[in-house]
Amino acid sequence: MDGLTLQFTPFLMPIIGAAIVLSLLAAYAARRIQTAPGSDVFFVLLLLSAWWCYTYALELITTDPAIMLFWVKLEWISIALLPVAWLFFALTYAGYSHRVNLSAVTLLSVVPAVMIILAWTTPAHSLLYANPGVRDAGNFIVFDTQRGPAFYVHVVYSYMLVAIATVLVIGVWLRSGGPQRQLALVMATGAILPIFGNLVYQIGLAADLPIYIDLTVPTFALSAVLFAWGWFRLHLFDLVPELGEPMTETARIDPAQVAQTTQERSLNLISLGLSVLFFLALVPILTLLLRGQSSTRPLAVAYILLYLFLLSVTIWRDGAYIVRAVGLTAVYLGLTLLDLRVSGLSPVVGLYLLAFCAFAAVLLPPRLTILMIVVGIVGLVAVAPAESPPFQQDIYSLVYLLLSLTMTAGMLIIALVATRRDIRTLLRFSRNLAQVLEVERKQLELRVAERTRALETSATISRQLSTILDQSRLVNEVVRQLRDALAYYHVHIYLWDEAVNALRMVGGTGEAGQAMLVMGHTLLPDQGLVGRAFTTNQPVIVPDVNTDAGWLPNRLLPDTRSELAVPITYGEQVLGVLDAQDNEVGGLGAEDSQLLQTIAGQLAVALRNARLVTQIQQEAEQAALINAINRKIAQTTDIDGAMRTAITELSRALEARETGIRLEIDGSNGYDH
C-alpha cells in the first residue's frame, strides 16, 4: 500500500452509511423515550449497532496491524453486548417488558463482559484471538487471525440469545392480525437478516471465499431500520414530509408565507437529495484521490468534512432558514473549489458553479445572493486550479461525472418540480376557495333575501294589524300573510276560550284550516306542541316532528315534518298560540322562531285592542239603548203607559219572547205582563 497507514475501499461506504442511519434512528428513539415505552431498550440496540459500524469502518480504513487490532477491540463492546440488547428488545416488543430488569441485565451480561475483557487483553493470551495480524486480500488489507476457544463460546452464546429473540418476534407475528401482523412480519424479517448475514460470512471464511467484509454489520444496520419501521410505525412521509402533500391548505392564504413554505420545502428536498448523492459520490472521489498523487490525498479529508457539514444542514430542520440556505449554497461552492483544485477547469466544476449561482438566486434574498456570489468569485480567484489532466477513462471517473451531473442538474430539477407542485397546489386551493366563497356568497344572499322578506312581512303585518279591529279578520290576515310570504306548509292560530277551558282554532290556511274551523277544532293545554307552548309560555321548535314524543299528528295535515309553536302573550297573560308547520325536516329554525315571536307580540297587542274596541262598542250600544228607552218612557203621561213602553223596548232590545215588570209598593204587587 506504498507505506500508507490508511486505505480506501468501496466497501467502506455502505458501512459508514449504515452508521449514519443508525445514529439518526438512535437520536429519533432518544426523543421518543418519554412517549413510547420500551424506546430506551431500542435506543441501546441502535447505539450499539451504530458503534459497531463506526469502529468497523475504522478497521477497514486502517492498514497497520496494531491500530487495526485496537479498532477490533472497540468493536467487541458491540459484538458482545448486541445479542443481549437484541433479546431485551424482543422481550419488550413481545409484551414481556417486566422481564427486562436489573437482575436479568446483570446475569446475561456476564459472558459479554468476559468476552470484552478477553478482547482487550489480546494478544497476551490466545483464548479469543491467536496471532492477530493483517493479510493482503488483493484489493485491500484485512484483519486476519485464528479464533480461540472463547470465540466459539461467544458464537454459541450469541446465537442462543439471538435465536430466542427471533422466536419471540416470530411469535408476535403468528398471533397478530391485520396491520399489526404486517408490522410484526417486518420485525421478524429484521430478526432473521443478521443471522443469515453472519452465516454467509462464517461459511465464506471457512471455505476461503472472497468475502472481504463481515456481512453481519450491514445486515444488523438493515435490521435496525426495519425495527424502527415496526417499532415507531415509521413511514416515508414521516421521515421526509416534503414528499407528501406540498402545502397545508388553510382558510387564509398569505402570499409571503406561501413563498417561504415553498423555499423551505425546496431546501429540505435539495439538502436531502444532495446528502444521498454526495454520499454515493464519495466512493469514486475518495478512490480517485487515494489512488492518485500524494498531493491530492489530503483533499479527501476536505470532502469528508464538507459532507458532514452538508449532513448537519440536512438534519437541522428546525434551524433558521437563512442559515441553512447559506449552508447549502456554501456546500456547492465548496464542491466547486475542491474540484477546481483536483481536476482543474473541468465540466464538473462548471456544473457545480452553475448550481451554486442558481441556488443562491432561488433560495436567498437578493442582497445575500449578491454577497454569496462575491464570496464565490473571491474563492475562485484564491484557489489555484490544477492543471487539467487528460480524461481518465475508468469506472470511478465516469460514476463521479454522472453523480455530479445528478447533484447539479438533478437538484435544480427537483427544486423546479417542488416549486411547480406548490404553485399547482396553491392554484387548486385558490380555485376551491373561490368556489367555496361563491357558494357562501349565494347562501348569504339567500339568507339576506329571506331575512329581508321576513322583515317586509313583519312590517306589512304590523301595518295591517294597526288598521284591522275585527278579531276574525285579524287572525285570517295574519295566517294568510305568513303562508304567502314565507311559503310555510300550514299556519294557524289558537286562542284561549274560557267558556270551554281549551284552545280554540280561530284561523288557519288552506282547506285544512277551513275544515278545522267548521269542526270547531280545539286543543287542551296538555295536548301537542301547541299546548306545550301555551303552558310553558315559551316557543317550541321541533325540526323533525317524528322524533318528538309530544307531537300530535293531524290527519288533515299529513305532510307535516317540522313545527314551530309560539305563544301569543300580552303582559303576563297568554292569549293563544301562533303555530307554523313545514313539509321538510329542519324547515323551521331559530330565525323563523324570532320572526314569529315578533309577529305574535304584535298580534297580541292587536287582539287586545280589538277586544277593547268590541267592549267599548258594546258598552256604547248599551248606553244608547238605555237613553232611547228613557226618552220614550219620559214621553208617557201615566204609569201604565210607562210600563208598557219599558216592556216593549226591553223585549225588542233583548230579543226576549216574554218580558215582565214587578213592582212592590207597600207590600202589594204591581203589574205583571
PDB file of C-alpha atoms in Angstrom, residues 271-526:
ATOM      1  CA  SER A 271     -30.364  19.041   1.003  1.00  0.00           C
ATOM      2  CA  LEU A 272     -31.752  15.533   1.470  1.00  0.00           C
ATOM      3  CA  GLY A 273     -31.175  14.522  -2.160  1.00  0.00           C
ATOM      4  CA  LEU A 274     -27.723  16.082  -2.205  1.00  0.00           C
ATOM      5  CA  SER A 275     -26.789  14.253   1.016  1.00  0.00           C
ATOM      6  CA  VAL A 276     -27.668  10.898  -0.542  1.00  0.00           C
ATOM      7  CA  LEU A 277     -25.945  11.630  -3.859  1.00  0.00           C
ATOM      8  CA  PHE A 278     -22.874  13.187  -2.233  1.00  0.00           C
ATOM      9  CA  PHE A 279     -22.532  10.119  -0.027  1.00  0.00           C
ATOM     10  CA  LEU A 280     -22.587   7.898  -3.120  1.00  0.00           C
ATOM     11  CA  ALA A 281     -20.125  10.219  -4.864  1.00  0.00           C
ATOM     12  CA  LEU A 282     -17.648   9.814  -2.004  1.00  0.00           C
ATOM     13  CA  VAL A 283     -16.920   6.283  -3.230  1.00  0.00           C
ATOM     14  CA  PRO A 284     -15.430   7.285  -6.617  1.00  0.00           C
ATOM     15  CA  ILE A 285     -13.926  10.609  -5.488  1.00  0.00           C
ATOM     16  CA  LEU A 286     -12.136   9.114  -2.467  1.00  0.00           C
ATOM     17  CA  THR A 287     -10.970   6.192  -4.590  1.00  0.00           C
ATOM     18  CA  LEU A 288      -9.540   8.598  -7.182  1.00  0.00           C
ATOM     19  CA  LEU A 289      -7.887  10.775  -4.527  1.00  0.00           C
ATOM     20  CA  LEU A 290      -6.340   7.954  -2.504  1.00  0.00           C
ATOM     21  CA  ARG A 291      -5.102   6.199  -5.634  1.00  0.00           C
ATOM     22  CA  GLY A 292      -3.815   9.387  -7.210  1.00  0.00           C
ATOM     23  CA  GLN A 293      -0.936  11.676  -6.436  1.00  0.00           C
ATOM     24  CA  SER A 294       0.088  12.202  -2.826  1.00  0.00           C
ATOM     25  CA  SER A 295      -0.522  15.958  -3.131  1.00  0.00           C
ATOM     26  CA  THR A 296      -4.268  15.440  -3.633  1.00  0.00           C
ATOM     27  CA  ARG A 297      -4.795  12.827  -0.910  1.00  0.00           C
ATOM     28  CA  PRO A 298      -5.314  15.356   1.930  1.00  0.00           C
ATOM     29  CA  LEU A 299      -8.272  16.720  -0.042  1.00  0.00           C
ATOM     30  CA  ALA A 300     -10.118  13.504   0.835  1.00  0.00           C
ATOM     31  CA  VAL A 301     -10.462  14.859   4.371  1.00  0.00           C
ATOM     32  CA  ALA A 302     -11.873  18.103   2.957  1.00  0.00           C
ATOM     33  CA  TYR A 303     -14.515  16.172   1.003  1.00  0.00           C
ATOM     34  CA  ILE A 304     -15.491  14.220   4.134  1.00  0.00           C
ATOM     35  CA  LEU A 305     -15.710  17.393   6.243  1.00  0.00           C
ATOM     36  CA  LEU A 306     -17.796  19.065   3.535  1.00  0.00           C
ATOM     37  CA  TYR A 307     -20.160  16.090   3.536  1.00  0.00           C
ATOM     38  CA  LEU A 308     -20.505  16.206   7.321  1.00  0.00           C
ATOM     39  CA  PHE A 309     -21.336  19.906   7.035  1.00  0.00           C
ATOM     40  CA  LEU A 310     -23.989  19.094   4.415  1.00  0.00           C
ATOM     41  CA  LEU A 311     -25.373  16.370   6.664  1.00  0.00           C
ATOM     42  CA  SER A 312     -25.748  18.843   9.526  1.00  0.00           C
ATOM     43  CA  VAL A 313     -27.640  21.226   7.225  1.00  0.00           C
ATOM     44  CA  THR A 314     -29.936  18.367   6.205  1.00  0.00           C
ATOM     45  CA  ILE A 315     -30.633  17.129   9.728  1.00  0.00           C
ATOM     46  CA  TRP A 316     -31.042  20.568  11.346  1.00  0.00           C
ATOM     47  CA  ARG A 317     -34.561  21.145  10.042  1.00  0.00           C
ATOM     48  CA  ASP A 318     -35.575  23.305  12.976  1.00  0.00           C
ATOM     49  CA  GLY A 319     -32.772  25.744  12.290  1.00  0.00           C
ATOM     50  CA  ALA A 320     -33.133  29.198  10.783  1.00  0.00           C
ATOM     51  CA  TYR A 321     -33.958  29.029   7.095  1.00  0.00           C
ATOM     52  CA  ILE A 322     -31.399  31.664   6.051  1.00  0.00           C
ATOM     53  CA  VAL A 323     -28.582  29.892   7.891  1.00  0.00           C
ATOM     54  CA  ARG A 324     -29.446  26.545   6.299  1.00  0.00           C
ATOM     55  CA  ALA A 325     -29.866  28.083   2.830  1.00  0.00           C
ATOM     56  CA  VAL A 326     -26.469  29.788   3.083  1.00  0.00           C
ATOM     57  CA  GLY A 327     -25.002  26.481   4.251  1.00  0.00           C
ATOM     58  CA  LEU A 328     -26.407  24.606   1.245  1.00  0.00           C
ATOM     59  CA  THR A 329     -25.082  27.133  -1.263  1.00  0.00           C
ATOM     60  CA  ALA A 330     -21.745  27.041   0.564  1.00  0.00           C
ATOM     61  CA  VAL A 331     -21.634  23.266   0.001  1.00  0.00           C
ATOM     62  CA  TYR A 332     -21.947  23.799  -3.759  1.00  0.00           C
ATOM     63  CA  LEU A 333     -19.243  26.464  -3.578  1.00  0.00           C
ATOM     64  CA  GLY A 334     -17.044  24.036  -1.642  1.00  0.00           C
ATOM     65  CA  LEU A 335     -17.564  21.332  -4.256  1.00  0.00           C
ATOM     66  CA  THR A 336     -16.678  23.856  -6.958  1.00  0.00           C
ATOM     67  CA  LEU A 337     -13.431  24.878  -5.273  1.00  0.00           C
ATOM     68  CA  LEU A 338     -12.406  21.314  -4.345  1.00  0.00           C
ATOM     69  CA  ASP A 339     -12.991  20.000  -7.860  1.00  0.00           C
ATOM     70  CA  LEU A 340     -11.177  23.037  -9.233  1.00  0.00           C
ATOM     71  CA  ARG A 341      -8.211  22.122  -7.053  1.00  0.00           C
ATOM     72  CA  VAL A 342      -8.383  18.429  -8.001  1.00  0.00           C
ATOM     73  CA  SER A 343      -9.285  18.351 -11.695  1.00  0.00           C
ATOM     74  CA  GLY A 344      -8.807  21.933 -12.861  1.00  0.00           C
ATOM     75  CA  LEU A 345     -11.238  23.651 -15.216  1.00  0.00           C
ATOM     76  CA  SER A 346     -13.345  20.590 -15.934  1.00  0.00           C
ATOM     77  CA  PRO A 347     -17.031  20.346 -16.917  1.00  0.00           C
ATOM     78  CA  VAL A 348     -17.827  19.168 -13.375  1.00  0.00           C
ATOM     79  CA  VAL A 349     -16.521  22.464 -11.975  1.00  0.00           C
ATOM     80  CA  GLY A 350     -18.786  24.338 -14.371  1.00  0.00           C
ATOM     81  CA  LEU A 351     -21.793  22.280 -13.252  1.00  0.00           C
ATOM     82  CA  TYR A 352     -21.123  22.950  -9.576  1.00  0.00           C
ATOM     83  CA  LEU A 353     -20.556  26.657 -10.239  1.00  0.00           C
ATOM     84  CA  LEU A 354     -23.834  26.865 -12.156  1.00  0.00           C
ATOM     85  CA  ALA A 355     -25.692  25.088  -9.335  1.00  0.00           C
ATOM     86  CA  PHE A 356     -24.095  27.426  -6.775  1.00  0.00           C
ATOM     87  CA  CYS A 357     -25.307  30.532  -8.601  1.00  0.00           C
ATOM     88  CA  ALA A 358     -28.755  29.061  -9.310  1.00  0.00           C
ATOM     89  CA  PHE A 359     -29.474  28.005  -5.728  1.00  0.00           C
ATOM     90  CA  ALA A 360     -28.117  31.271  -4.358  1.00  0.00           C
ATOM     91  CA  ALA A 361     -30.631  33.095  -6.562  1.00  0.00           C
ATOM     92  CA  VAL A 362     -33.511  30.743  -5.750  1.00  0.00           C
ATOM     93  CA  LEU A 363     -33.046  30.226  -2.019  1.00  0.00           C
ATOM     94  CA  LEU A 364     -31.531  33.510  -0.803  1.00  0.00           C
ATOM     95  CA  PRO A 365     -32.731  37.127  -0.703  1.00  0.00           C
ATOM     96  CA  PRO A 366     -31.280  39.403  -3.413  1.00  0.00           C
ATOM     97  CA  ARG A 367     -28.686  41.125  -1.210  1.00  0.00           C
ATOM     98  CA  LEU A 368     -27.490  37.870   0.294  1.00  0.00           C
ATOM     99  CA  THR A 369     -27.366  36.336  -3.187  1.00  0.00           C
ATOM    100  CA  ILE A 370     -25.027  39.100  -4.349  1.00  0.00           C
ATOM    101  CA  LEU A 371     -22.881  38.640  -1.245  1.00  0.00           C
ATOM    102  CA  MET A 372     -22.581  34.879  -1.803  1.00  0.00           C
ATOM    103  CA  ILE A 373     -21.651  35.375  -5.465  1.00  0.00           C
ATOM    104  CA  VAL A 374     -18.954  37.855  -4.407  1.00  0.00           C
ATOM    105  CA  VAL A 375     -17.639  35.273  -1.917  1.00  0.00           C
ATOM    106  CA  GLY A 376     -17.643  32.702  -4.716  1.00  0.00           C
ATOM    107  CA  ILE A 377     -15.675  34.989  -7.010  1.00  0.00           C
ATOM    108  CA  VAL A 378     -13.117  35.598  -4.260  1.00  0.00           C
ATOM    109  CA  GLY A 379     -12.834  31.840  -3.709  1.00  0.00           C
ATOM    110  CA  LEU A 380     -12.319  31.175  -7.404  1.00  0.00           C
ATOM    111  CA  VAL A 381      -9.588  33.799  -7.535  1.00  0.00           C
ATOM    112  CA  ALA A 382      -7.898  32.498  -4.381  1.00  0.00           C
ATOM    113  CA  VAL A 383      -7.884  28.793  -5.320  1.00  0.00           C
ATOM    114  CA  ALA A 384      -5.376  27.911  -7.976  1.00  0.00           C
ATOM    115  CA  PRO A 385      -6.812  25.368 -10.409  1.00  0.00           C
ATOM    116  CA  ALA A 386      -4.923  22.183 -11.025  1.00  0.00           C
ATOM    117  CA  GLU A 387      -3.528  21.521 -14.428  1.00  0.00           C
ATOM    118  CA  SER A 388      -6.323  19.871 -16.366  1.00  0.00           C
ATOM    119  CA  PRO A 389      -5.352  16.216 -16.560  1.00  0.00           C
ATOM    120  CA  PRO A 390      -6.420  14.100 -19.507  1.00  0.00           C
ATOM    121  CA  PHE A 391      -9.836  12.499 -19.099  1.00  0.00           C
ATOM    122  CA  GLN A 392      -9.398   9.293 -17.115  1.00  0.00           C
ATOM    123  CA  GLN A 393     -11.436   6.623 -18.774  1.00  0.00           C
ATOM    124  CA  ASP A 394     -12.174   4.406 -15.780  1.00  0.00           C
ATOM    125  CA  ILE A 395     -15.346   3.454 -13.954  1.00  0.00           C
ATOM    126  CA  TYR A 396     -14.717   5.764 -10.988  1.00  0.00           C
ATOM    127  CA  SER A 397     -14.327   8.876 -13.147  1.00  0.00           C
ATOM    128  CA  LEU A 398     -17.446   8.012 -15.121  1.00  0.00           C
ATOM    129  CA  VAL A 399     -19.517   7.353 -11.983  1.00  0.00           C
ATOM    130  CA  TYR A 400     -18.350  10.599 -10.378  1.00  0.00           C
ATOM    131  CA  LEU A 401     -19.193  12.538 -13.546  1.00  0.00           C
ATOM    132  CA  LEU A 402     -22.700  11.061 -13.646  1.00  0.00           C
ATOM    133  CA  LEU A 403     -23.260  11.680  -9.939  1.00  0.00           C
ATOM    134  CA  SER A 404     -22.008  15.251 -10.287  1.00  0.00           C
ATOM    135  CA  LEU A 405     -24.454  15.821 -13.119  1.00  0.00           C
ATOM    136  CA  THR A 406     -27.255  14.469 -10.930  1.00  0.00           C
ATOM    137  CA  MET A 407     -26.116  16.550  -7.941  1.00  0.00           C
ATOM    138  CA  THR A 408     -26.383  19.724 -10.014  1.00  0.00           C
ATOM    139  CA  ALA A 409     -28.920  19.432 -12.823  1.00  0.00           C
ATOM    140  CA  GLY A 410     -30.933  16.831 -10.916  1.00  0.00           C
ATOM    141  CA  MET A 411     -31.208  19.007  -7.820  1.00  0.00           C
ATOM    142  CA  LEU A 412     -32.214  22.006  -9.934  1.00  0.00           C
ATOM    143  CA  ILE A 413     -34.966  19.905 -11.477  1.00  0.00           C
ATOM    144  CA  ILE A 414     -36.106  18.821  -8.012  1.00  0.00           C
ATOM    145  CA  ALA A 415     -36.281  22.459  -6.933  1.00  0.00           C
ATOM    146  CA  LEU A 416     -38.318  23.362 -10.011  1.00  0.00           C
ATOM    147  CA  VAL A 417     -40.630  20.377  -9.540  1.00  0.00           C
ATOM    148  CA  ALA A 418     -41.174  21.232  -5.868  1.00  0.00           C
ATOM    149  CA  THR A 419     -41.960  24.831  -6.767  1.00  0.00           C
ATOM    150  CA  ARG A 420     -44.295  23.698  -9.543  1.00  0.00           C
ATOM    151  CA  ARG A 421     -46.110  21.356  -7.166  1.00  0.00           C
ATOM    152  CA  ASP A 422     -46.595  24.140  -4.653  1.00  0.00           C
ATOM    153  CA  ILE A 423     -47.864  26.508  -7.337  1.00  0.00           C
ATOM    154  CA  ARG A 424     -50.301  23.886  -8.615  1.00  0.00           C
ATOM    155  CA  THR A 425     -51.494  23.198  -5.090  1.00  0.00           C
ATOM    156  CA  LEU A 426     -51.901  26.905  -4.473  1.00  0.00           C
ATOM    157  CA  LEU A 427     -53.870  27.327  -7.696  1.00  0.00           C
ATOM    158  CA  ARG A 428     -56.052  24.335  -6.861  1.00  0.00           C
ATOM    159  CA  PHE A 429     -56.663  25.650  -3.381  1.00  0.00           C
ATOM    160  CA  SER A 430     -57.417  29.103  -4.794  1.00  0.00           C
ATOM    161  CA  ARG A 431     -59.979  27.597  -7.154  1.00  0.00           C
ATOM    162  CA  ASN A 432     -61.523  25.574  -4.356  1.00  0.00           C
ATOM    163  CA  LEU A 433     -61.561  28.624  -2.127  1.00  0.00           C
ATOM    164  CA  ALA A 434     -63.189  30.676  -4.884  1.00  0.00           C
ATOM    165  CA  GLN A 435     -65.862  28.013  -5.278  1.00  0.00           C
ATOM    166  CA  VAL A 436     -66.451  27.908  -1.542  1.00  0.00           C
ATOM    167  CA  LEU A 437     -66.667  31.687  -1.404  1.00  0.00           C
ATOM    168  CA  GLU A 438     -69.118  31.676  -4.319  1.00  0.00           C
ATOM    169  CA  VAL A 439     -71.310  29.126  -2.543  1.00  0.00           C
ATOM    170  CA  GLU A 440     -71.118  31.097   0.686  1.00  0.00           C
ATOM    171  CA  ARG A 441     -71.921  34.299  -1.202  1.00  0.00           C
ATOM    172  CA  LYS A 442     -75.014  32.733  -2.729  1.00  0.00           C
ATOM    173  CA  GLN A 443     -76.060  31.319   0.619  1.00  0.00           C
ATOM    174  CA  LEU A 444     -75.508  34.705   2.228  1.00  0.00           C
ATOM    175  CA  GLU A 445     -77.550  36.402  -0.482  1.00  0.00           C
ATOM    176  CA  LEU A 446     -80.287  33.828   0.047  1.00  0.00           C
ATOM    177  CA  ARG A 447     -80.243  34.399   3.798  1.00  0.00           C
ATOM    178  CA  VAL A 448     -80.288  38.164   3.289  1.00  0.00           C
ATOM    179  CA  ALA A 449     -83.198  37.812   0.867  1.00  0.00           C
ATOM    180  CA  GLU A 450     -85.064  35.599   3.312  1.00  0.00           C
ATOM    181  CA  ARG A 451     -84.328  37.985   6.143  1.00  0.00           C
ATOM    182  CA  THR A 452     -85.445  40.947   4.033  1.00  0.00           C
ATOM    183  CA  ARG A 453     -88.617  39.136   3.081  1.00  0.00           C
ATOM    184  CA  ALA A 454     -89.225  38.289   6.717  1.00  0.00           C
ATOM    185  CA  LEU A 455     -88.736  41.916   7.765  1.00  0.00           C
ATOM    186  CA  GLU A 456     -91.026  43.076   4.968  1.00  0.00           C
ATOM    187  CA  THR A 457     -93.621  40.528   6.047  1.00  0.00           C
ATOM    188  CA  SER A 458     -93.326  41.666   9.636  1.00  0.00           C
ATOM    189  CA  ALA A 459     -93.681  45.307   8.602  1.00  0.00           C
ATOM    190  CA  THR A 460     -96.669  44.544   6.353  1.00  0.00           C
ATOM    191  CA  ILE A 461     -98.414  42.555   9.038  1.00  0.00           C
ATOM    192  CA  SER A 462     -97.649  45.264  11.582  1.00  0.00           C
ATOM    193  CA  ARG A 463     -99.242  47.917   9.362  1.00  0.00           C
ATOM    194  CA  GLN A 464    -102.301  45.788   8.715  1.00  0.00           C
ATOM    195  CA  LEU A 465    -102.685  44.853  12.359  1.00  0.00           C
ATOM    196  CA  SER A 466    -102.836  48.517  13.279  1.00  0.00           C
ATOM    197  CA  THR A 467    -105.785  49.076  10.920  1.00  0.00           C
ATOM    198  CA  ILE A 468    -107.840  45.904  11.490  1.00  0.00           C
ATOM    199  CA  LEU A 469    -110.013  45.908  14.595  1.00  0.00           C
ATOM    200  CA  ASP A 470    -112.088  42.840  13.835  1.00  0.00           C
ATOM    201  CA  GLN A 471    -110.618  39.725  15.520  1.00  0.00           C
ATOM    202  CA  SER A 472    -111.764  37.230  12.889  1.00  0.00           C
ATOM    203  CA  ARG A 473    -110.428  39.320  10.060  1.00  0.00           C
ATOM    204  CA  LEU A 474    -107.255  39.951  12.027  1.00  0.00           C
ATOM    205  CA  VAL A 475    -106.246  36.319  12.508  1.00  0.00           C
ATOM    206  CA  ASN A 476    -107.162  35.339   8.950  1.00  0.00           C
ATOM    207  CA  GLU A 477    -104.984  38.130   7.552  1.00  0.00           C
ATOM    208  CA  VAL A 478    -102.008  37.103   9.714  1.00  0.00           C
ATOM    209  CA  VAL A 479    -102.046  33.424   8.718  1.00  0.00           C
ATOM    210  CA  ARG A 480    -102.508  34.286   5.050  1.00  0.00           C
ATOM    211  CA  GLN A 481     -99.615  36.773   5.019  1.00  0.00           C
ATOM    212  CA  LEU A 482     -97.282  34.320   6.766  1.00  0.00           C
ATOM    213  CA  ARG A 483     -98.072  31.461   4.407  1.00  0.00           C
ATOM    214  CA  ASP A 484     -97.733  33.584   1.263  1.00  0.00           C
ATOM    215  CA  ALA A 485     -94.565  35.420   2.310  1.00  0.00           C
ATOM    216  CA  LEU A 486     -92.650  32.554   3.942  1.00  0.00           C
ATOM    217  CA  ALA A 487     -94.086  29.592   1.993  1.00  0.00           C
ATOM    218  CA  TYR A 488     -94.989  27.627   5.100  1.00  0.00           C
ATOM    219  CA  TYR A 489     -96.880  24.366   4.634  1.00  0.00           C
ATOM    220  CA  HIS A 490     -99.580  25.430   7.101  1.00  0.00           C
ATOM    221  CA  VAL A 491    -100.213  28.275   9.584  1.00  0.00           C
ATOM    222  CA  HIS A 492    -102.993  28.529  12.151  1.00  0.00           C
ATOM    223  CA  ILE A 493    -103.831  30.478  15.313  1.00  0.00           C
ATOM    224  CA  TYR A 494    -105.348  29.190  18.532  1.00  0.00           C
ATOM    225  CA  LEU A 495    -106.959  31.481  21.145  1.00  0.00           C
ATOM    226  CA  TRP A 496    -107.888  30.566  24.691  1.00  0.00           C
ATOM    227  CA  ASP A 497    -111.636  30.039  25.166  1.00  0.00           C
ATOM    228  CA  GLU A 498    -112.606  30.359  28.818  1.00  0.00           C
ATOM    229  CA  ALA A 499    -116.056  29.005  28.119  1.00  0.00           C
ATOM    230  CA  VAL A 500    -114.693  25.537  27.316  1.00  0.00           C
ATOM    231  CA  ASN A 501    -111.256  25.846  29.027  1.00  0.00           C
ATOM    232  CA  ALA A 502    -109.496  24.923  25.784  1.00  0.00           C
ATOM    233  CA  LEU A 503    -107.546  26.415  22.910  1.00  0.00           C
ATOM    234  CA  ARG A 504    -109.889  27.035  20.009  1.00  0.00           C
ATOM    235  CA  MET A 505    -108.566  27.391  16.458  1.00  0.00           C
ATOM    236  CA  VAL A 506    -109.778  30.746  15.125  1.00  0.00           C
ATOM    237  CA  GLY A 507    -107.802  30.952  11.883  1.00  0.00           C
ATOM    238  CA  GLY A 508    -105.945  28.597   9.515  1.00  0.00           C
ATOM    239  CA  THR A 509    -104.668  28.407   5.957  1.00  0.00           C
ATOM    240  CA  GLY A 510    -105.887  26.244   3.136  1.00  0.00           C
ATOM    241  CA  GLU A 511    -108.659  23.689   3.007  1.00  0.00           C
ATOM    242  CA  ALA A 512    -107.360  22.012   6.148  1.00  0.00           C
ATOM    243  CA  GLY A 513    -107.723  25.279   8.066  1.00  0.00           C
ATOM    244  CA  GLN A 514    -111.283  25.814   6.824  1.00  0.00           C
ATOM    245  CA  ALA A 515    -112.228  22.236   7.700  1.00  0.00           C
ATOM    246  CA  MET A 516    -110.904  22.603  11.248  1.00  0.00           C
ATOM    247  CA  LEU A 517    -112.789  25.896  11.640  1.00  0.00           C
ATOM    248  CA  VAL A 518    -116.027  24.224  10.574  1.00  0.00           C
ATOM    249  CA  MET A 519    -115.422  21.356  13.022  1.00  0.00           C
ATOM    250  CA  GLY A 520    -114.656  23.839  15.822  1.00  0.00           C
ATOM    251  CA  HIS A 521    -111.222  22.299  16.385  1.00  0.00           C
ATOM    252  CA  THR A 522    -109.944  22.675  19.956  1.00  0.00           C
ATOM    253  CA  LEU A 523    -106.909  21.520  21.955  1.00  0.00           C
ATOM    254  CA  LEU A 524    -106.465  21.061  25.678  1.00  0.00           C
ATOM    255  CA  PRO A 525    -103.437  22.810  27.271  1.00  0.00           C
ATOM    256  CA  ASP A 526    -101.650  19.477  27.712  1.00  0.00           C
TER     257      ASP A 526
END
